Coordinates of C-alpha atoms (C1' of nucleotides) in Angstrom, one line a residue:
Chain A
M1 CA 116.4 111.4 -100.4
Q2 CA 116.8 114.8 -99.0
F3 CA 119.6 116.4 -97.1
Y4 CA 119.7 119.7 -95.3
N5 CA 122.4 121.6 -97.2
T6 CA 124.2 124.3 -95.2
L7 CA 124.9 125.9 -98.6
G8 CA 121.5 127.4 -99.0
R9 CA 120.1 126.5 -95.6
K10 CA 117.4 124.2 -96.7
K11 CA 116.6 120.6 -97.4
E12 CA 117.4 119.6 -101.0
E13 CA 116.8 116.5 -103.0
F14 CA 120.0 114.5 -103.2
Y15 CA 121.4 113.4 -106.5
T16 CA 125.0 112.7 -107.5
V17 CA 126.9 114.1 -110.4
D18 CA 128.3 110.8 -111.6
G19 CA 125.5 108.3 -111.9
N20 CA 125.2 106.2 -108.7
H21 CA 128.7 107.1 -107.5
A22 CA 128.6 109.2 -104.4
K23 CA 131.8 111.1 -103.5
I24 CA 132.1 112.1 -99.9
Y25 CA 134.8 113.9 -98.0
V26 CA 134.6 114.2 -94.2
C27 CA 137.0 116.3 -92.2
G28 CA 139.0 114.0 -90.0
P29 CA 140.9 114.5 -86.8
T30 CA 143.9 116.6 -86.0
V31 CA 146.0 113.8 -84.5
Y32 CA 147.6 115.6 -81.6
N33 CA 145.6 113.8 -78.9
Y34 CA 143.0 111.1 -78.4
I35 CA 139.7 111.8 -80.0
H36 CA 136.7 112.8 -77.9
I37 CA 133.0 112.0 -77.9
G38 CA 132.4 115.1 -80.1
N39 CA 134.8 113.8 -82.7
A40 CA 133.1 110.4 -82.5
R41 CA 129.8 111.9 -83.3
V42 CA 131.1 113.1 -86.6
F43 CA 132.7 109.8 -87.5
V44 CA 129.9 107.6 -86.3
F45 CA 127.1 109.6 -87.9
F46 CA 128.7 110.1 -91.3
D47 CA 129.7 106.4 -91.3
V48 CA 126.0 105.6 -90.9
M49 CA 125.2 108.0 -93.7
R50 CA 127.7 106.1 -95.9
R51 CA 126.1 102.8 -95.0
Y52 CA 122.7 104.1 -95.7
L53 CA 123.8 105.4 -99.1
R54 CA 125.2 102.0 -99.9
Q55 CA 122.0 100.3 -98.9
A56 CA 120.2 102.7 -101.1
G57 CA 122.2 101.5 -104.0
Y58 CA 125.0 104.1 -104.3
E59 CA 128.6 103.2 -104.8
V60 CA 130.3 105.4 -102.2
T61 CA 133.8 106.7 -102.2
Y62 CA 134.5 108.0 -98.7
V63 CA 137.6 110.0 -97.9
Q64 CA 138.6 111.2 -94.5
N65 CA 141.9 113.0 -93.8
F66 CA 144.3 113.1 -91.0
T67 CA 145.7 116.5 -90.2
D68 CA 149.1 115.4 -89.1
V69 CA 150.9 118.8 -89.0
D70 CA 149.8 122.0 -87.3
D71 CA 150.5 124.1 -84.3
R72 CA 149.0 121.8 -81.8
L73 CA 151.0 118.8 -83.1
I74 CA 154.2 120.9 -83.0
E75 CA 153.3 121.9 -79.4
A76 CA 152.6 118.3 -78.4
A77 CA 155.8 117.1 -79.9
K78 CA 157.7 119.7 -78.0
T79 CA 156.3 118.8 -74.7
T80 CA 157.1 115.1 -75.1
S81 CA 160.4 115.6 -76.9
E82 CA 159.2 113.6 -79.8
S83 CA 159.0 114.3 -83.5
V84 CA 155.7 115.5 -85.0
E85 CA 155.6 112.2 -87.0
Q86 CA 155.8 110.2 -83.8
V87 CA 153.0 112.1 -82.2
A88 CA 150.9 111.8 -85.3
E89 CA 151.6 108.1 -85.6
R90 CA 150.5 107.4 -82.0
Y91 CA 147.2 109.2 -82.3
I92 CA 146.4 107.8 -85.7
D93 CA 146.8 104.3 -84.1
A94 CA 144.6 105.5 -81.2
Y95 CA 142.0 106.8 -83.6
F96 CA 141.7 103.5 -85.4
Q97 CA 141.4 101.7 -82.1
D98 CA 138.6 103.9 -81.0
M99 CA 136.8 103.7 -84.3
D100 CA 137.2 99.9 -84.5
H101 CA 135.7 99.7 -81.0
L102 CA 132.8 101.8 -82.0
G103 CA 132.3 99.9 -85.2
V104 CA 133.1 102.7 -87.6
E105 CA 134.4 101.4 -90.9
R106 CA 137.6 102.7 -92.4
A107 CA 137.3 105.3 -95.1
D108 CA 138.3 104.2 -98.6
V109 CA 141.2 106.6 -98.3
H110 CA 142.7 108.2 -95.2
P111 CA 145.1 110.7 -96.7
R112 CA 147.5 112.5 -94.5
A113 CA 148.5 116.2 -94.9
T114 CA 152.2 115.5 -94.7
E115 CA 152.0 113.1 -97.6
H116 CA 150.5 115.7 -99.9
V117 CA 152.8 118.7 -99.4
P118 CA 154.1 118.8 -103.0
E119 CA 150.5 119.0 -104.3
M120 CA 149.7 121.7 -101.8
I121 CA 152.7 123.7 -102.9
E122 CA 151.7 123.3 -106.5
A123 CA 148.2 124.6 -105.6
I124 CA 149.6 127.5 -103.7
Q125 CA 151.8 128.4 -106.6
Q126 CA 148.9 128.4 -108.9
L127 CA 146.9 130.6 -106.6
L128 CA 149.9 133.0 -106.4
A129 CA 150.2 133.0 -110.2
D130 CA 146.5 133.8 -110.6
G131 CA 146.5 136.6 -108.1
Y132 CA 144.4 134.8 -105.5
A133 CA 147.3 134.7 -103.1
Y134 CA 150.2 136.8 -102.0
E135 CA 153.4 136.1 -100.2
V136 CA 154.8 138.1 -97.2
A137 CA 158.0 137.1 -95.5
G138 CA 157.5 133.4 -96.4
D139 CA 153.9 133.3 -95.4
V140 CA 151.4 133.0 -98.1
Y141 CA 147.9 134.3 -97.7
Y142 CA 144.7 133.8 -99.6
R143 CA 143.2 137.1 -100.8
T144 CA 139.6 136.9 -99.7
K145 CA 138.6 140.1 -101.5
R146 CA 139.4 138.6 -104.9
K147 CA 136.2 136.6 -105.3
T148 CA 132.9 138.2 -104.5
D149 CA 131.2 135.1 -103.2
Y150 CA 133.4 134.7 -100.1
G151 CA 131.2 134.0 -97.2
K152 CA 128.5 132.1 -99.1
L153 CA 128.6 129.0 -97.0
S154 CA 128.3 130.7 -93.6
Q155 CA 126.0 133.3 -95.2
Q156 CA 128.0 136.2 -94.1
T157 CA 129.2 138.9 -96.4
V158 CA 132.7 140.2 -96.2
A159 CA 131.2 143.4 -94.7
D160 CA 129.4 141.4 -92.0
L161 CA 132.6 139.6 -91.1
K162 CA 134.5 142.8 -90.7
I163 CA 131.8 144.3 -88.5
G164 CA 132.4 141.3 -86.4
A165 CA 135.8 142.7 -85.7
R166 CA 136.8 139.6 -83.9
V167 CA 139.3 138.9 -86.6
E168 CA 142.9 138.7 -85.5
V169 CA 145.2 141.6 -86.0
N170 CA 148.1 140.8 -88.3
D171 CA 149.6 143.7 -90.1
Q172 CA 151.3 141.4 -92.6
K173 CA 147.9 140.7 -94.2
E174 CA 146.3 142.9 -96.8
D175 CA 143.0 142.3 -95.1
P176 CA 142.2 140.8 -91.7
L177 CA 140.0 138.2 -93.4
D178 CA 142.8 136.8 -95.4
F179 CA 144.0 133.4 -94.2
A180 CA 147.2 131.5 -94.3
L181 CA 147.8 129.0 -97.1
W182 CA 151.4 128.5 -96.0
K183 CA 153.2 129.4 -92.9
A184 CA 156.9 130.1 -92.7
S185 CA 158.5 127.9 -90.1
K186 CA 160.5 128.9 -87.1
P187 CA 164.0 127.4 -86.8
G188 CA 163.9 123.8 -85.8
E189 CA 160.3 123.2 -86.7
I190 CA 159.0 120.7 -89.2
S191 CA 159.2 122.3 -92.6
W192 CA 159.3 121.8 -96.3
E193 CA 161.2 123.8 -99.0
T194 CA 159.3 126.1 -101.2
P195 CA 159.7 127.8 -104.5
W196 CA 159.2 131.1 -102.9
G197 CA 162.2 130.8 -100.8
M198 CA 161.4 130.4 -97.1
P199 CA 160.8 126.9 -95.8
G200 CA 157.5 126.3 -94.0
R201 CA 154.4 124.2 -93.6
P202 CA 150.9 124.2 -95.0
G203 CA 148.1 126.2 -93.5
W204 CA 145.1 124.2 -92.2
H205 CA 142.6 124.7 -95.0
I206 CA 144.6 123.9 -98.0
E207 CA 145.1 120.2 -97.2
C208 CA 141.4 119.4 -97.5
S209 CA 141.1 121.3 -100.8
V210 CA 144.1 119.5 -102.3
M211 CA 143.3 116.0 -101.0
A212 CA 139.7 116.2 -101.8
K213 CA 140.5 117.1 -105.4
K214 CA 143.1 114.4 -105.7
Y215 CA 140.9 111.6 -104.5
L216 CA 137.5 112.8 -105.5
G217 CA 137.8 115.3 -108.3
D218 CA 137.0 118.9 -108.7
T219 CA 133.4 118.6 -107.4
L220 CA 132.4 116.4 -104.4
D221 CA 128.9 115.3 -103.8
I222 CA 129.0 115.6 -100.0
H223 CA 131.4 117.5 -97.8
A224 CA 130.7 117.0 -94.1
G225 CA 132.0 117.9 -90.6
G226 CA 131.2 119.5 -87.3
V227 CA 129.2 122.7 -87.4
D228 CA 132.1 124.7 -86.0
L229 CA 134.1 124.0 -89.2
C230 CA 131.5 125.8 -91.3
F231 CA 133.4 129.0 -90.7
P232 CA 136.2 129.6 -91.3
H233 CA 137.5 126.1 -92.4
H234 CA 134.9 125.1 -94.9
E235 CA 134.4 128.6 -96.2
N236 CA 138.1 128.8 -96.9
E237 CA 138.2 125.5 -98.5
I238 CA 135.5 126.6 -100.9
A239 CA 137.3 129.8 -101.7
Q240 CA 140.6 128.1 -102.5
S241 CA 139.2 125.1 -104.4
E242 CA 136.9 127.2 -106.5
A243 CA 139.7 129.6 -107.2
L244 CA 141.8 126.7 -108.3
T245 CA 139.3 124.8 -110.4
G246 CA 136.6 127.2 -111.4
Q247 CA 134.1 124.5 -110.4
P248 CA 131.7 124.2 -107.5
F249 CA 133.7 122.5 -104.7
A250 CA 131.0 120.5 -103.0
R251 CA 127.3 120.2 -103.8
Y252 CA 126.0 119.3 -100.4
W253 CA 127.5 120.6 -97.1
L254 CA 126.4 118.7 -94.1
H255 CA 127.2 119.8 -90.6
N256 CA 126.5 118.1 -87.3
G257 CA 125.7 119.7 -84.0
F258 CA 127.9 119.8 -80.9
I259 CA 127.8 117.7 -77.8
Q260 CA 127.3 119.6 -74.5
M261 CA 128.7 118.4 -71.2
G262 CA 125.8 119.0 -68.8
D263 CA 125.0 122.6 -69.2
Q264 CA 128.4 123.7 -70.5
K265 CA 130.3 123.4 -73.6
M266 CA 132.9 120.6 -73.8
A267 CA 136.3 122.3 -73.9
K268 CA 139.7 121.6 -72.8
S269 CA 139.8 124.8 -70.9
L270 CA 136.8 123.6 -68.8
G271 CA 138.5 120.2 -68.3
N272 CA 135.4 118.3 -69.3
V273 CA 136.4 116.6 -72.5
K274 CA 135.2 113.1 -72.7
R275 CA 137.7 111.0 -74.6
V276 CA 136.4 107.9 -76.4
V277 CA 139.3 105.9 -75.0
D278 CA 138.0 106.5 -71.5
L279 CA 134.3 106.1 -72.4
R280 CA 135.1 102.7 -73.8
S281 CA 135.5 101.2 -70.4
E282 CA 132.4 102.9 -68.9
Y283 CA 129.8 102.2 -71.6
S284 CA 129.2 99.6 -74.2
A285 CA 129.9 100.4 -77.8
P286 CA 126.3 100.0 -78.8
A287 CA 125.2 102.4 -76.0
I288 CA 127.7 105.0 -77.2
R289 CA 126.4 104.7 -80.7
Y290 CA 122.8 104.9 -79.5
F291 CA 123.6 108.0 -77.6
L292 CA 125.1 109.6 -80.7
L293 CA 122.4 108.4 -83.1
S294 CA 119.3 108.8 -81.1
V295 CA 119.2 112.5 -81.7
H296 CA 119.0 114.1 -85.1
Y297 CA 122.5 115.0 -86.3
R298 CA 122.0 118.7 -86.5
Q299 CA 120.7 119.0 -83.0
P300 CA 123.0 119.5 -80.0
I301 CA 123.2 116.5 -77.7
T302 CA 123.8 116.8 -74.0
F303 CA 126.1 114.2 -72.4
T304 CA 125.0 113.2 -68.9
K305 CA 125.4 110.0 -66.9
Q306 CA 121.6 109.6 -66.8
V307 CA 121.3 109.7 -70.6
M308 CA 124.1 107.2 -71.0
E309 CA 122.4 104.8 -68.6
Q310 CA 119.2 105.2 -70.5
A311 CA 121.1 104.5 -73.7
E312 CA 122.5 101.3 -72.2
A313 CA 119.0 100.2 -71.2
A314 CA 117.5 101.0 -74.6
V315 CA 120.2 99.1 -76.5
E316 CA 119.8 96.1 -74.2
R317 CA 116.1 96.0 -75.1
L318 CA 117.0 95.6 -78.7
Q319 CA 119.7 93.1 -78.1
T320 CA 117.4 91.0 -75.8
A321 CA 114.8 90.9 -78.5
V322 CA 117.3 89.6 -81.0
N323 CA 118.7 87.1 -78.6
N324 CA 115.2 85.8 -77.8
V325 CA 114.5 85.2 -81.5
Q326 CA 117.9 83.5 -82.0
H327 CA 117.3 81.3 -78.9
L328 CA 113.9 80.1 -80.2
L329 CA 115.1 79.7 -83.7
K330 CA 117.3 76.8 -82.6
Q331 CA 114.3 74.8 -81.5
A332 CA 111.6 76.2 -83.7
E333 CA 109.2 74.2 -86.0
P334 CA 110.3 74.3 -89.6
G335 CA 108.1 76.4 -91.8
D336 CA 107.9 79.3 -94.2
V337 CA 107.6 82.9 -93.0
K338 CA 104.0 84.0 -92.4
P339 CA 102.9 86.4 -95.2
V340 CA 101.5 88.8 -92.5
L341 CA 104.9 89.0 -90.9
T342 CA 106.6 89.7 -94.2
E343 CA 104.1 92.5 -94.7
K344 CA 104.8 93.9 -91.3
L345 CA 108.5 93.8 -91.7
E346 CA 108.3 95.5 -95.0
R347 CA 106.2 98.3 -93.5
L348 CA 108.9 98.7 -90.9
S349 CA 111.6 98.8 -93.5
N350 CA 109.8 101.5 -95.4
K351 CA 109.5 103.5 -92.2
V352 CA 113.3 103.3 -91.7
K353 CA 113.9 104.3 -95.2
A354 CA 111.4 107.2 -95.0
A355 CA 113.2 108.5 -91.9
M356 CA 116.6 108.2 -93.4
N357 CA 115.5 109.8 -96.6
D358 CA 114.3 112.7 -94.7
D359 CA 117.7 114.3 -93.9
L360 CA 119.1 111.2 -92.3
N361 CA 116.7 111.2 -89.3
T362 CA 118.3 108.5 -87.3
A363 CA 116.3 109.3 -84.3
N364 CA 113.1 108.4 -86.1
A365 CA 114.7 105.4 -87.9
I366 CA 115.9 103.9 -84.6
S367 CA 112.4 104.2 -83.1
V368 CA 111.4 101.8 -85.8
L369 CA 113.9 99.3 -84.4
F370 CA 112.0 99.3 -81.2
E371 CA 108.7 98.6 -83.1
A372 CA 110.5 95.7 -84.7
A373 CA 111.7 94.5 -81.3
K374 CA 108.2 94.4 -80.0
L375 CA 107.1 92.5 -83.1
A376 CA 110.0 90.1 -82.5
N377 CA 109.0 89.5 -78.9
E378 CA 105.4 88.9 -79.9
E379 CA 106.5 86.3 -82.5
V380 CA 108.6 84.6 -79.9
A381 CA 105.7 84.4 -77.5
Q382 CA 103.6 82.8 -80.2
Q383 CA 106.3 80.2 -80.9
A384 CA 106.8 81.4 -84.5
N385 CA 108.2 78.9 -87.0
Q386 CA 111.8 79.0 -88.4
G387 CA 111.0 81.0 -91.5
S388 CA 109.3 83.7 -89.6
L389 CA 112.1 83.9 -87.0
Q390 CA 114.7 83.9 -89.7
A391 CA 112.9 86.8 -91.4
I392 CA 113.1 88.8 -88.2
I393 CA 116.8 88.0 -87.8
D394 CA 117.4 89.1 -91.4
W395 CA 115.6 92.4 -90.7
F396 CA 117.7 93.1 -87.7
S397 CA 120.8 92.1 -89.5
L398 CA 120.1 94.7 -92.2
Y399 CA 119.0 97.6 -90.0
G400 CA 119.9 96.9 -86.4
E401 CA 123.4 95.6 -87.2
T402 CA 124.6 96.7 -90.6
L403 CA 123.0 100.1 -90.7
F404 CA 123.1 101.3 -87.1
G405 CA 125.5 98.9 -85.4
L406 CA 123.2 98.7 -82.3
V407 CA 122.8 95.0 -82.0
E408 CA 125.0 92.0 -82.7
L409 CA 123.8 88.9 -84.4
S410 CA 126.9 86.8 -83.9
E411 CA 126.2 83.2 -82.9
A412 CA 125.9 82.6 -79.2
E413 CA 129.1 81.4 -77.7
I414 CA 129.5 77.9 -76.6
L415 CA 129.2 77.4 -72.9
D416 CA 131.9 75.4 -71.3
H417 CA 131.1 72.0 -70.1
E418 CA 131.0 72.9 -66.4
I419 CA 128.5 75.6 -66.9
E420 CA 126.3 73.4 -69.0
M421 CA 126.4 70.8 -66.3
L422 CA 125.3 73.3 -63.7
I423 CA 122.4 74.5 -65.8
E424 CA 121.3 70.9 -66.3
K425 CA 121.7 70.2 -62.6
R426 CA 119.5 73.2 -61.8
Q427 CA 116.8 72.0 -64.2
Q428 CA 116.8 68.7 -62.3
A429 CA 116.5 70.5 -59.0
R430 CA 113.6 72.6 -60.4
A431 CA 111.9 69.6 -61.7
N432 CA 112.1 68.1 -58.2
R433 CA 110.8 71.4 -56.7
N434 CA 114.1 71.7 -54.9
Y435 CA 114.1 75.5 -55.3
Q436 CA 116.7 76.2 -52.7
E437 CA 119.3 74.2 -54.7
A438 CA 118.0 75.7 -57.9
D439 CA 118.5 79.3 -56.7
Q440 CA 121.8 78.4 -55.2
I441 CA 123.0 77.2 -58.6
R442 CA 121.6 80.3 -60.2
D443 CA 123.5 82.5 -57.8
E444 CA 126.6 80.5 -58.5
L445 CA 126.3 81.0 -62.2
A446 CA 125.5 84.7 -61.7
A447 CA 128.8 85.0 -59.9
K448 CA 130.5 83.6 -63.0
G449 CA 128.7 86.2 -65.1
I450 CA 126.0 83.9 -66.5
L451 CA 122.4 85.1 -66.1
L452 CA 119.6 82.6 -66.4
E453 CA 116.1 83.3 -67.6
D454 CA 113.4 80.6 -67.4
T455 CA 111.0 81.2 -70.2
P456 CA 108.1 79.3 -71.8
Q457 CA 110.6 78.6 -74.6
G458 CA 113.0 77.0 -72.2
V459 CA 116.0 78.2 -70.2
R460 CA 117.9 81.1 -71.8
W461 CA 121.2 82.5 -70.6
K462 CA 123.2 85.6 -71.3
R463 CA 126.5 87.1 -70.2
K464 CA 126.2 89.8 -67.6
S465 CA 127.0 93.1 -69.4
Chain B
rG1 C1' 128.0 144.2 -82.9
rG2 C1' 127.1 140.3 -87.1
rC3 C1' 125.3 135.2 -88.4
rG4 C1' 122.7 131.0 -86.7
rG5 C1' 120.3 127.3 -83.5
rC6 C1' 117.1 125.5 -79.6
rA7 C1' 112.7 125.6 -75.8
rU8 C1' 107.6 119.0 -76.6
rA9 C1' 105.6 114.3 -70.3
rG10 C1' 110.2 112.9 -64.3
rC11 C1' 114.4 112.2 -68.1
rC12 C1' 116.0 111.5 -73.5
rA13 C1' 113.6 112.5 -78.2
rA14 C1' 110.6 112.5 -83.1
rG15 C1' 106.8 115.4 -85.1
rU16 C1' 107.2 121.7 -89.3
rG17 C1' 99.0 123.2 -90.7
rG18 C1' 94.3 118.7 -89.1
rU19 C1' 93.3 117.1 -82.5
rA20 C1' 101.1 114.6 -79.9
rA21 C1' 106.2 108.3 -82.7
rG22 C1' 109.8 105.8 -79.9
rG23 C1' 113.1 104.9 -75.6
rC24 C1' 114.4 105.2 -70.2
rA25 C1' 112.2 105.6 -65.3
rC26 C1' 107.5 105.2 -62.2
rG27 C1' 102.8 102.7 -61.0
rG28 C1' 99.0 98.6 -61.9
rG29 C1' 98.2 93.8 -64.2
rU30 C1' 99.4 88.9 -66.9
rC31 C1' 103.2 85.1 -67.1
rU32 C1' 106.9 82.7 -63.4
rG33 C1' 108.2 78.3 -57.6
rC34 C1' 110.9 83.1 -57.2
rA35 C1' 113.7 86.2 -60.3
rA36 C1' 114.7 87.7 -65.1
rC37 C1' 112.7 88.3 -70.1
rA38 C1' 108.2 89.5 -72.4
rC39 C1' 103.2 91.2 -73.0
rC40 C1' 98.9 94.5 -71.6
rC41 C1' 97.2 99.1 -69.2
rU42 C1' 98.5 104.0 -67.2
rG43 C1' 101.1 109.9 -68.4
rA44 C1' 101.9 115.8 -72.0
rU45 C1' 97.6 120.3 -75.5
rC46 C1' 103.9 121.2 -76.8
rC47 C1' 108.3 128.3 -72.6
rU48 C1' 105.1 132.8 -72.7
rC49 C1' 101.9 136.7 -75.0
rG50 C1' 99.5 138.2 -79.4
rG51 C1' 98.3 137.4 -84.7
rU52 C1' 97.0 134.5 -89.4
rU53 C1' 93.7 130.2 -90.2
rC54 C1' 87.7 126.5 -90.3
rG55 C1' 91.9 124.4 -87.7
rA56 C1' 98.9 125.5 -85.2
rA57 C1' 103.5 122.1 -81.1
rU58 C1' 103.8 123.1 -86.3
rC59 C1' 103.2 129.8 -90.0
rC60 C1' 104.1 135.3 -88.5
rG61 C1' 105.3 139.1 -84.6
rG62 C1' 106.8 140.5 -79.4
rG63 C1' 108.8 138.6 -74.8
rU64 C1' 111.7 135.2 -71.6
rG65 C1' 115.5 131.5 -71.1
rC66 C1' 119.5 128.5 -73.0
rC67 C1' 123.3 127.6 -76.7
rG68 C1' 126.8 127.8 -81.0
rC69 C1' 129.9 130.3 -84.7
rC70 C1' 132.5 135.0 -85.9
rU71 C1' 139.5 132.7 -82.0
rC72 C1' 143.3 126.1 -86.5
rC73 C1' 137.4 123.8 -80.9
rA74 C1' 134.1 118.1 -84.3

RNA sequence: GGCGGCAUAGCCAAGUGGUAAGGCACGGGUCUGCAACACCCUGAUCCUCGGUUCGAAUCCGGGUGCCGCCUCCA
């Protein structure tokens, strides 16, 4: 299994430090607002990565934080006259609702920054004691010059970064590249007491260093997030953590690409942010997942209406194939799975694995789902036996449902009696060649959201999506 | 100014040295009372110029265009 490691900028064979135990930390949301489709890409994709690692035999510990204190939260609380805690609570709930809807599993631990302040203060004290940090008027800054490898993740030297000259001016800092570990609070703001006198709150980067260490140890196997976090957030995490422990912080750094809105960046200032909570009523969850997973994770994706409609159609093709198999299964001849089919399915499984092993190429892996759908449809047309149909269902259960969450295998719902009667009545009418009545009943059912399909395997029905 | 990414059929998107996966849409056909589902058939020499090579979408160089990070934006 190979991953493209931002640290080193190349694909590397993946292996864990600790046997088959994979320790993963993913940067979670700052809970000052509803999450948007770009956030969802991170959470959906790395959730799929976790699922794949599990299928590949790893025991995964997956940690994803909530940043529940920062400038934006304080700002949001001010405008609604709430406490920072209330704002955080609301958007953490909203986060879980969005993720549940999209079929993203919970992390093993969802640590919150505000619940780890003592540990952060402890870490900052150690950095101060070891000369990696200095305090100015209640703020504490990390001294980036202290270690020579600062910039190794983003592959920029300290000199390069300075030439950039887009660093903020702050005459309190010894060096413009230094960043805040701790910020003194203004009166009335949320704050914690500190050993160095002034109350304040943690800087952004320190929480991830501290919480990752607490739940996963000094060295993580995988640290992941959006590509924008590469610098400065992840760079700074590395600096702090490695200053604290003397150990490599994370062995594989994975960064996913951005989502573009049409031809422009998605940004609040442009007013084109697509929130998941809004998308939920426009598109099905599988279609949103397909949109996010049908492109390799490091590539940018462009969000357009057309692409979403294509996603909807694509996913429907998969679901229809599964439905067709399940429909026939109820009335199929008993029998064992055909050896030829077993072989074909195994070949498809291997293709999925090969794609995923190659830097989690979900785009390629998903194309195999369509090959499987075609195979499924062929088997249905040939009136395959129970064993064969079940084998197809099992295949889709593993990859279509468990790995990618693009199809559902739940049992078809029970139709209510009235609808069953109508279907039966229409069959009578068709048998009597009374097509006018048959079509009328079909229209009637369509109005109730039930679509009928007359197939060589009998009448099928589905809910209008 | 520094660092980095991208450019493949109408649209989306894989492919990183041996003559272009998959999906959506379009058209033709089979099936069907019709419709739907499904199946079959149909489409590209890969932004451009030059180089390396027996051979390049794939490697190197120039050009054009688009984009990201360097601003607590995933």
